[in-house]
Amino acid sequence: MWGRNVYDSISKFLQFQLTVNIVAVIVAFTGACITQDSPLKAVQMLWVNLIMDTFASLALATEPPTEALLLRKPYGRNKPLISRTMMKNILGHAVYQLTLIFTLLFVGEKLGQTRCSVRRQLGC
């Protein structure tokens, strides 16, 4: 039961960390290439990594095992740690996060100005 729980915790942690780090690298690289300045400075990136790694490891590694883990078949020795489903989840979440971040990065100022102009017209 504990072995299966540890395996599941490691899988969850890897999925989360790979998603976050893929997004961070792409945002830093693309932002630096397009805007000629990194969206996050080095110290900000270190803080983001420190906070994300710490809370993710605590949240994903402290889940207690349950009896339900014994109801499923054990994984084989040759089963890859990152399965196809995990890879699809990682890429899907990365695309979602990148879409949201790039929208805020490149169009966010225009969205904020639109909101302010609407407020001015309403007299708020």
Coordinates of C-alpha atoms in Angstrom, one line a residue, residues 13-58:
F13 CA 4.8 15.6 -8.4
L14 CA 6.5 15.0 -11.7
Q15 CA 3.4 15.9 -13.7
F16 CA 3.1 19.2 -11.8
Q17 CA 6.7 20.1 -11.9
L18 CA 7.2 19.3 -15.6
T19 CA 4.1 21.4 -16.5
V20 CA 5.3 24.4 -14.4
N21 CA 8.9 24.3 -15.6
I22 CA 7.9 23.8 -19.3
V23 CA 5.7 26.9 -19.0
A24 CA 8.3 28.9 -17.1
V25 CA 11.1 28.2 -19.7
I26 CA 8.9 28.9 -22.7
V27 CA 7.6 32.2 -21.2
A28 CA 11.1 33.3 -20.2
F29 CA 12.6 32.5 -23.6
T30 CA 9.7 33.8 -25.8
G31 CA 9.2 36.9 -23.7
A32 CA 12.9 37.7 -23.9
C33 CA 13.0 37.1 -27.7
I34 CA 9.8 39.1 -28.4
T35 CA 10.0 42.0 -25.9
Q36 CA 13.8 42.1 -25.6
D37 CA 13.3 41.8 -21.9
S38 CA 12.5 38.9 -19.7
P39 CA 8.9 39.0 -18.2
L40 CA 10.4 37.7 -14.9
K41 CA 13.7 38.8 -13.5
A42 CA 16.1 36.2 -12.1
V43 CA 15.2 36.8 -8.5
Q44 CA 11.4 36.7 -9.3
M45 CA 11.9 33.4 -11.1
L46 CA 13.8 32.0 -8.1
W47 CA 11.0 33.0 -5.8
V48 CA 8.4 31.4 -8.1
N49 CA 10.3 28.2 -8.2
L50 CA 10.9 28.2 -4.5
I51 CA 7.3 28.7 -3.7
M52 CA 5.9 26.3 -6.3
D53 CA 8.4 23.5 -5.5
T54 CA 7.9 23.8 -1.7
F55 CA 4.1 23.8 -1.7
A56 CA 3.8 21.2 -4.5
S57 CA 6.1 18.8 -2.7
L58 CA 4.3 19.2 0.6

